[in-house]
Amino acid sequence: MEYAYDDQNIFAKILRGEIPNKTVYENDHALAFEDIAPQAPVHVLVIPKGPYMSLDHFARDASPEEQAGFFQAVASVCEMSDLAEGFRGISNTRAHGVQEVPHYHMHILGGRPLGRMLQP
Ligand code: AMP
């Protein structure tokens, strides 16, 4: 698989500080911020700082340090948010996954019952 990262995507612009965001957590390798159109009381996006397009790209090509930093950010967001009753982590990928922004991100959704994962 060839991954051609487009650095004009909106999350790349957020990482460069060209577009504002509501940051909830940041470390050397990852940024977490509020989704602009929340679909649940908790809706945070966690993104790596490196140029990865998707979950499979990040899983294949990111360094162990980048991957550890990303998941440490996921853990911190979960700890900081009110998610004791549970949550859902979603990484939509390419066309079938209906991915709109081609920079890898994990949605952390919670704060209410979310229903089944997919509609029949
Ligand atoms: P996806 O379909 O998984 O690529 O989802 C992209 C998500 O990014 C959507 O939930 C959007 O609401 C969210 N989004 C788009 N632009 C921004 C922005 N400037 N700040 C925060 N979230 C955004």
JSON list of C-alpha atoms and ligand atoms in Angstrom, two decimals:
[
{"chain": "A", "resi": 1, "resn": "MET", "atom": "CA", "xyz": [0.00, 0.00, 0.00]},
{"chain": "A", "resi": 2, "resn": "GLU", "atom": "CA", "xyz": [1.25, 3.47, -0.97]},
{"chain": "A", "resi": 3, "resn": "TYR", "atom": "CA", "xyz": [0.36, 6.28, 1.42]},
{"chain": "A", "resi": 4, "resn": "ALA", "atom": "CA", "xyz": [0.54, 9.80, -0.06]},
{"chain": "A", "resi": 5, "resn": "TYR", "atom": "CA", "xyz": [0.08, 12.18, 2.84]},
{"chain": "A", "resi": 6, "resn": "ASP", "atom": "CA", "xyz": [-1.48, 15.56, 1.93]},
{"chain": "A", "resi": 7, "resn": "ASP", "atom": "CA", "xyz": [-0.15, 18.22, 4.31]},
{"chain": "A", "resi": 8, "resn": "GLN", "atom": "CA", "xyz": [-3.00, 20.58, 3.40]},
{"chain": "A", "resi": 9, "resn": "ASN", "atom": "CA", "xyz": [-5.55, 18.53, 5.36]},
{"chain": "A", "resi": 10, "resn": "ILE", "atom": "CA", "xyz": [-7.30, 20.32, 8.22]},
{"chain": "A", "resi": 11, "resn": "PHE", "atom": "CA", "xyz": [-5.58, 18.40, 11.03]},
{"chain": "A", "resi": 12, "resn": "ALA", "atom": "CA", "xyz": [-2.15, 19.19, 9.54]},
{"chain": "A", "resi": 13, "resn": "LYS", "atom": "CA", "xyz": [-3.21, 22.85, 9.66]},
{"chain": "A", "resi": 14, "resn": "ILE", "atom": "CA", "xyz": [-4.26, 22.45, 13.29]},
{"chain": "A", "resi": 15, "resn": "LEU", "atom": "CA", "xyz": [-0.86, 20.89, 14.10]},
{"chain": "A", "resi": 16, "resn": "ARG", "atom": "CA", "xyz": [0.90, 23.85, 12.44]},
{"chain": "A", "resi": 17, "resn": "GLY", "atom": "CA", "xyz": [-1.23, 26.28, 14.45]},
{"chain": "A", "resi": 18, "resn": "GLU", "atom": "CA", "xyz": [-2.92, 27.68, 11.34]},
{"chain": "A", "resi": 19, "resn": "ILE", "atom": "CA", "xyz": [-6.40, 26.75, 12.61]},
{"chain": "A", "resi": 20, "resn": "PRO", "atom": "CA", "xyz": [-7.51, 26.99, 16.26]},
{"chain": "A", "resi": 21, "resn": "ASN", "atom": "CA", "xyz": [-8.55, 23.97, 18.27]},
{"chain": "A", "resi": 22, "resn": "LYS", "atom": "CA", "xyz": [-9.78, 23.16, 21.76]},
{"chain": "A", "resi": 23, "resn": "THR", "atom": "CA", "xyz": [-6.85, 21.13, 23.03]},
{"chain": "A", "resi": 24, "resn": "VAL", "atom": "CA", "xyz": [-7.56, 18.72, 25.87]},
{"chain": "A", "resi": 25, "resn": "TYR", "atom": "CA", "xyz": [-4.16, 17.00, 25.97]},
{"chain": "A", "resi": 26, "resn": "GLU", "atom": "CA", "xyz": [-0.80, 17.15, 24.20]},
{"chain": "A", "resi": 27, "resn": "ASN", "atom": "CA", "xyz": [2.52, 15.33, 24.39]},
{"chain": "A", "resi": 28, "resn": "ASP", "atom": "CA", "xyz": [5.59, 15.08, 22.11]},
{"chain": "A", "resi": 29, "resn": "HIS", "atom": "CA", "xyz": [3.89, 12.72, 19.68]},
{"chain": "A", "resi": 30, "resn": "ALA", "atom": "CA", "xyz": [0.15, 13.37, 19.87]},
{"chain": "A", "resi": 31, "resn": "LEU", "atom": "CA", "xyz": [-2.52, 16.05, 20.20]},
{"chain": "A", "resi": 32, "resn": "ALA", "atom": "CA", "xyz": [-6.05, 15.56, 21.53]},
{"chain": "A", "resi": 33, "resn": "PHE", "atom": "CA", "xyz": [-8.78, 18.13, 20.92]},
{"chain": "A", "resi": 34, "resn": "GLU", "atom": "CA", "xyz": [-12.55, 18.51, 20.94]},
{"chain": "A", "resi": 35, "resn": "ASP", "atom": "CA", "xyz": [-14.39, 17.47, 17.78]},
{"chain": "A", "resi": 36, "resn": "ILE", "atom": "CA", "xyz": [-15.96, 20.56, 16.19]},
{"chain": "A", "resi": 37, "resn": "ALA", "atom": "CA", "xyz": [-19.28, 18.72, 15.67]},
{"chain": "A", "resi": 38, "resn": "PRO", "atom": "CA", "xyz": [-19.61, 16.51, 18.76]},
{"chain": "A", "resi": 39, "resn": "GLN", "atom": "CA", "xyz": [-21.81, 13.44, 18.42]},
{"chain": "A", "resi": 40, "resn": "ALA", "atom": "CA", "xyz": [-21.78, 12.60, 22.13]},
{"chain": "A", "resi": 41, "resn": "PRO", "atom": "CA", "xyz": [-21.17, 14.47, 25.42]},
{"chain": "A", "resi": 42, "resn": "VAL", "atom": "CA", "xyz": [-17.54, 13.39, 25.16]},
{"chain": "A", "resi": 43, "resn": "HIS", "atom": "CA", "xyz": [-16.14, 13.58, 21.62]},
{"chain": "A", "resi": 44, "resn": "VAL", "atom": "CA", "xyz": [-12.39, 14.00, 21.48]},
{"chain": "A", "resi": 45, "resn": "LEU", "atom": "CA", "xyz": [-10.06, 13.38, 18.54]},
{"chain": "A", "resi": 46, "resn": "VAL", "atom": "CA", "xyz": [-6.58, 12.03, 19.22]},
{"chain": "A", "resi": 47, "resn": "ILE", "atom": "CA", "xyz": [-4.09, 12.51, 16.39]},
{"chain": "A", "resi": 48, "resn": "PRO", "atom": "CA", "xyz": [-0.40, 11.72, 15.98]},
{"chain": "A", "resi": 49, "resn": "LYS", "atom": "CA", "xyz": [1.88, 14.66, 15.21]},
{"chain": "A", "resi": 50, "resn": "GLY", "atom": "CA", "xyz": [3.57, 12.72, 12.40]},
{"chain": "A", "resi": 51, "resn": "PRO", "atom": "CA", "xyz": [2.30, 12.58, 8.77]},
{"chain": "A", "resi": 52, "resn": "TYR", "atom": "CA", "xyz": [0.19, 9.43, 8.84]},
{"chain": "A", "resi": 53, "resn": "MET", "atom": "CA", "xyz": [-3.00, 9.11, 6.86]},
{"chain": "A", "resi": 54, "resn": "SER", "atom": "CA", "xyz": [-4.82, 6.30, 8.58]},
{"chain": "A", "resi": 55, "resn": "LEU", "atom": "CA", "xyz": [-4.78, 3.64, 11.28]},
{"chain": "A", "resi": 56, "resn": "ASP", "atom": "CA", "xyz": [-3.12, 1.09, 9.01]},
{"chain": "A", "resi": 57, "resn": "HIS", "atom": "CA", "xyz": [-0.50, 3.65, 7.88]},
{"chain": "A", "resi": 58, "resn": "PHE", "atom": "CA", "xyz": [0.25, 4.62, 11.49]},
{"chain": "A", "resi": 59, "resn": "ALA", "atom": "CA", "xyz": [0.37, 0.98, 12.65]},
{"chain": "A", "resi": 60, "resn": "ARG", "atom": "CA", "xyz": [2.77, 0.06, 9.85]},
{"chain": "A", "resi": 61, "resn": "ASP", "atom": "CA", "xyz": [5.11, 3.04, 9.66]},
{"chain": "A", "resi": 62, "resn": "ALA", "atom": "CA", "xyz": [5.10, 5.01, 12.91]},
{"chain": "A", "resi": 63, "resn": "SER", "atom": "CA", "xyz": [8.04, 4.43, 15.27]},
{"chain": "A", "resi": 64, "resn": "PRO", "atom": "CA", "xyz": [7.52, 2.64, 18.60]},
{"chain": "A", "resi": 65, "resn": "GLU", "atom": "CA", "xyz": [7.98, 6.02, 20.33]},
{"chain": "A", "resi": 66, "resn": "GLU", "atom": "CA", "xyz": [5.28, 7.65, 18.17]},
{"chain": "A", "resi": 67, "resn": "GLN", "atom": "CA", "xyz": [2.91, 4.75, 18.77]},
{"chain": "A", "resi": 68, "resn": "ALA", "atom": "CA", "xyz": [3.57, 4.77, 22.52]},
{"chain": "A", "resi": 69, "resn": "GLY", "atom": "CA", "xyz": [3.05, 8.55, 22.65]},
{"chain": "A", "resi": 70, "resn": "PHE", "atom": "CA", "xyz": [-0.21, 8.26, 20.75]},
{"chain": "A", "resi": 71, "resn": "PHE", "atom": "CA", "xyz": [-1.63, 5.58, 23.03]},
{"chain": "A", "resi": 72, "resn": "GLN", "atom": "CA", "xyz": [-0.41, 7.42, 26.11]},
{"chain": "A", "resi": 73, "resn": "ALA", "atom": "CA", "xyz": [-2.50, 10.37, 24.86]},
{"chain": "A", "resi": 74, "resn": "VAL", "atom": "CA", "xyz": [-5.50, 8.06, 24.39]},
{"chain": "A", "resi": 75, "resn": "ALA", "atom": "CA", "xyz": [-5.04, 6.83, 27.97]},
{"chain": "A", "resi": 76, "resn": "SER", "atom": "CA", "xyz": [-4.80, 10.38, 29.32]},
{"chain": "A", "resi": 77, "resn": "VAL", "atom": "CA", "xyz": [-7.93, 11.51, 27.46]},
{"chain": "A", "resi": 78, "resn": "CYS", "atom": "CA", "xyz": [-9.84, 8.51, 28.83]},
{"chain": "A", "resi": 79, "resn": "GLU", "atom": "CA", "xyz": [-8.65, 9.28, 32.34]},
{"chain": "A", "resi": 80, "resn": "MET", "atom": "CA", "xyz": [-9.48, 12.99, 32.10]},
{"chain": "A", "resi": 81, "resn": "SER", "atom": "CA", "xyz": [-12.93, 12.48, 30.59]},
{"chain": "A", "resi": 82, "resn": "ASP", "atom": "CA", "xyz": [-16.01, 11.08, 32.30]},
{"chain": "A", "resi": 83, "resn": "LEU", "atom": "CA", "xyz": [-15.86, 7.62, 30.74]},
{"chain": "A", "resi": 84, "resn": "ALA", "atom": "CA", "xyz": [-16.24, 5.23, 33.68]},
{"chain": "A", "resi": 85, "resn": "GLU", "atom": "CA", "xyz": [-19.41, 3.81, 32.11]},
{"chain": "A", "resi": 86, "resn": "GLY", "atom": "CA", "xyz": [-17.57, 3.09, 28.88]},
{"chain": "A", "resi": 87, "resn": "PHE", "atom": "CA", "xyz": [-16.80, 4.69, 25.55]},
{"chain": "A", "resi": 88, "resn": "ARG", "atom": "CA", "xyz": [-16.02, 3.92, 21.93]},
{"chain": "A", "resi": 89, "resn": "GLY", "atom": "CA", "xyz": [-12.76, 4.49, 20.04]},
{"chain": "A", "resi": 90, "resn": "ILE", "atom": "CA", "xyz": [-13.31, 4.78, 16.29]},
{"chain": "A", "resi": 91, "resn": "SER", "atom": "CA", "xyz": [-10.84, 5.18, 13.44]},
{"chain": "A", "resi": 92, "resn": "ASN", "atom": "CA", "xyz": [-12.73, 5.61, 10.18]},
{"chain": "A", "resi": 93, "resn": "THR", "atom": "CA", "xyz": [-10.50, 4.64, 7.28]},
{"chain": "A", "resi": 94, "resn": "ARG", "atom": "CA", "xyz": [-10.67, 5.64, 3.58]},
{"chain": "A", "resi": 95, "resn": "ALA", "atom": "CA", "xyz": [-13.82, 5.40, 1.46]},
{"chain": "A", "resi": 96, "resn": "HIS", "atom": "CA", "xyz": [-15.58, 2.40, 2.97]},
{"chain": "A", "resi": 97, "resn": "GLY", "atom": "CA", "xyz": [-14.86, 3.67, 6.47]},
{"chain": "A", "resi": 98, "resn": "VAL", "atom": "CA", "xyz": [-16.11, 7.15, 5.51]},
{"chain": "A", "resi": 99, "resn": "GLN", "atom": "CA", "xyz": [-12.93, 8.96, 6.56]},
{"chain": "A", "resi": 100, "resn": "GLU", "atom": "CA", "xyz": [-13.26, 12.69, 5.90]},
{"chain": "A", "resi": 101, "resn": "VAL", "atom": "CA", "xyz": [-9.91, 13.96, 7.13]},
{"chain": "A", "resi": 102, "resn": "PRO", "atom": "CA", "xyz": [-6.85, 12.10, 5.73]},
{"chain": "A", "resi": 103, "resn": "HIS", "atom": "CA", "xyz": [-4.73, 12.45, 8.87]},
{"chain": "A", "resi": 104, "resn": "TYR", "atom": "CA", "xyz": [-4.95, 9.51, 11.25]},
{"chain": "A", "resi": 105, "resn": "HIS", "atom": "CA", "xyz": [-7.29, 10.15, 14.18]},
{"chain": "A", "resi": 106, "resn": "MET", "atom": "CA", "xyz": [-9.10, 8.18, 16.82]},
{"chain": "A", "resi": 107, "resn": "HIS", "atom": "CA", "xyz": [-12.50, 9.43, 17.90]},
{"chain": "A", "resi": 108, "resn": "ILE", "atom": "CA", "xyz": [-13.11, 8.93, 21.63]},
{"chain": "A", "resi": 109, "resn": "LEU", "atom": "CA", "xyz": [-16.88, 9.02, 22.13]},
{"chain": "A", "resi": 110, "resn": "GLY", "atom": "CA", "xyz": [-18.80, 8.61, 25.36]},
{"chain": "A", "resi": 111, "resn": "GLY", "atom": "CA", "xyz": [-20.91, 10.15, 28.07]},
{"chain": "A", "resi": 112, "resn": "ARG", "atom": "CA", "xyz": [-24.11, 8.40, 26.92]},
{"chain": "A", "resi": 113, "resn": "PRO", "atom": "CA", "xyz": [-25.11, 4.93, 25.69]},
{"chain": "A", "resi": 114, "resn": "LEU", "atom": "CA", "xyz": [-23.87, 4.76, 22.10]},
{"chain": "A", "resi": 115, "resn": "GLY", "atom": "CA", "xyz": [-25.98, 1.94, 20.70]},
{"chain": "A", "resi": 116, "resn": "ARG", "atom": "CA", "xyz": [-24.64, -0.88, 18.62]},
{"chain": "A", "resi": 117, "resn": "MET", "atom": "CA", "xyz": [-21.46, -0.36, 16.65]},
{"chain": "A", "resi": 118, "resn": "LEU", "atom": "CA", "xyz": [-23.00, -0.72, 13.18]},
{"chain": "A", "resi": 119, "resn": "GLN", "atom": "CA", "xyz": [-26.59, -0.48, 12.00]},
{"chain": "A", "resi": 120, "resn": "PRO", "atom": "CA", "xyz": [-27.84, -3.76, 10.47]},
{"chain": "B", "resi": 1, "resn": "AMP", "atom": "P1", "xyz": [-13.68, 11.29, 9.99]},
{"chain": "B", "resi": 1, "resn": "AMP", "atom": "O1", "xyz": [-14.92, 11.06, 9.19]},
{"chain": "B", "resi": 1, "resn": "AMP", "atom": "O2", "xyz": [-13.37, 10.13, 10.90]},
{"chain": "B", "resi": 1, "resn": "AMP", "atom": "O3", "xyz": [-12.50, 11.68, 9.11]},
{"chain": "B", "resi": 1, "resn": "AMP", "atom": "O4", "xyz": [-14.01, 12.48, 10.97]},
{"chain": "B", "resi": 1, "resn": "AMP", "atom": "C1", "xyz": [-13.46, 13.75, 10.91]},
{"chain": "B", "resi": 1, "resn": "AMP", "atom": "C2", "xyz": [-13.94, 14.51, 12.13]},
{"chain": "B", "resi": 1, "resn": "AMP", "atom": "O5", "xyz": [-13.22, 15.73, 12.19]},
{"chain": "B", "resi": 1, "resn": "AMP", "atom": "C3", "xyz": [-15.43, 14.86, 12.13]},
{"chain": "B", "resi": 1, "resn": "AMP", "atom": "O6", "xyz": [-16.05, 14.31, 13.30]},
{"chain": "B", "resi": 1, "resn": "AMP", "atom": "C4", "xyz": [-15.44, 16.39, 12.16]},
{"chain": "B", "resi": 1, "resn": "AMP", "atom": "O7", "xyz": [-16.47, 16.93, 12.95]},
{"chain": "B", "resi": 1, "resn": "AMP", "atom": "C5", "xyz": [-14.08, 16.70, 12.74]},
{"chain": "B", "resi": 1, "resn": "AMP", "atom": "N1", "xyz": [-13.51, 17.99, 12.38]},
{"chain": "B", "resi": 1, "resn": "AMP", "atom": "C6", "xyz": [-13.42, 18.55, 11.14]},
{"chain": "B", "resi": 1, "resn": "AMP", "atom": "N2", "xyz": [-12.82, 19.74, 11.20]},
{"chain": "B", "resi": 1, "resn": "AMP", "atom": "C7", "xyz": [-12.50, 19.95, 12.50]},
{"chain": "B", "resi": 1, "resn": "AMP", "atom": "C8", "xyz": [-11.89, 21.01, 13.22]},
{"chain": "B", "resi": 1, "resn": "AMP", "atom": "N3", "xyz": [-11.42, 22.12, 12.59]},
{"chain": "B", "resi": 1, "resn": "AMP", "atom": "N4", "xyz": [-11.73, 20.90, 14.56]},
{"chain": "B", "resi": 1, "resn": "AMP", "atom": "C9", "xyz": [-12.18, 19.80, 15.19]},
{"chain": "B", "resi": 1, "resn": "AMP", "atom": "N5", "xyz": [-12.78, 18.76, 14.59]},
{"chain": "B", "resi": 1, "resn": "AMP", "atom": "C10", "xyz": [-12.95, 18.85, 13.26]}
]
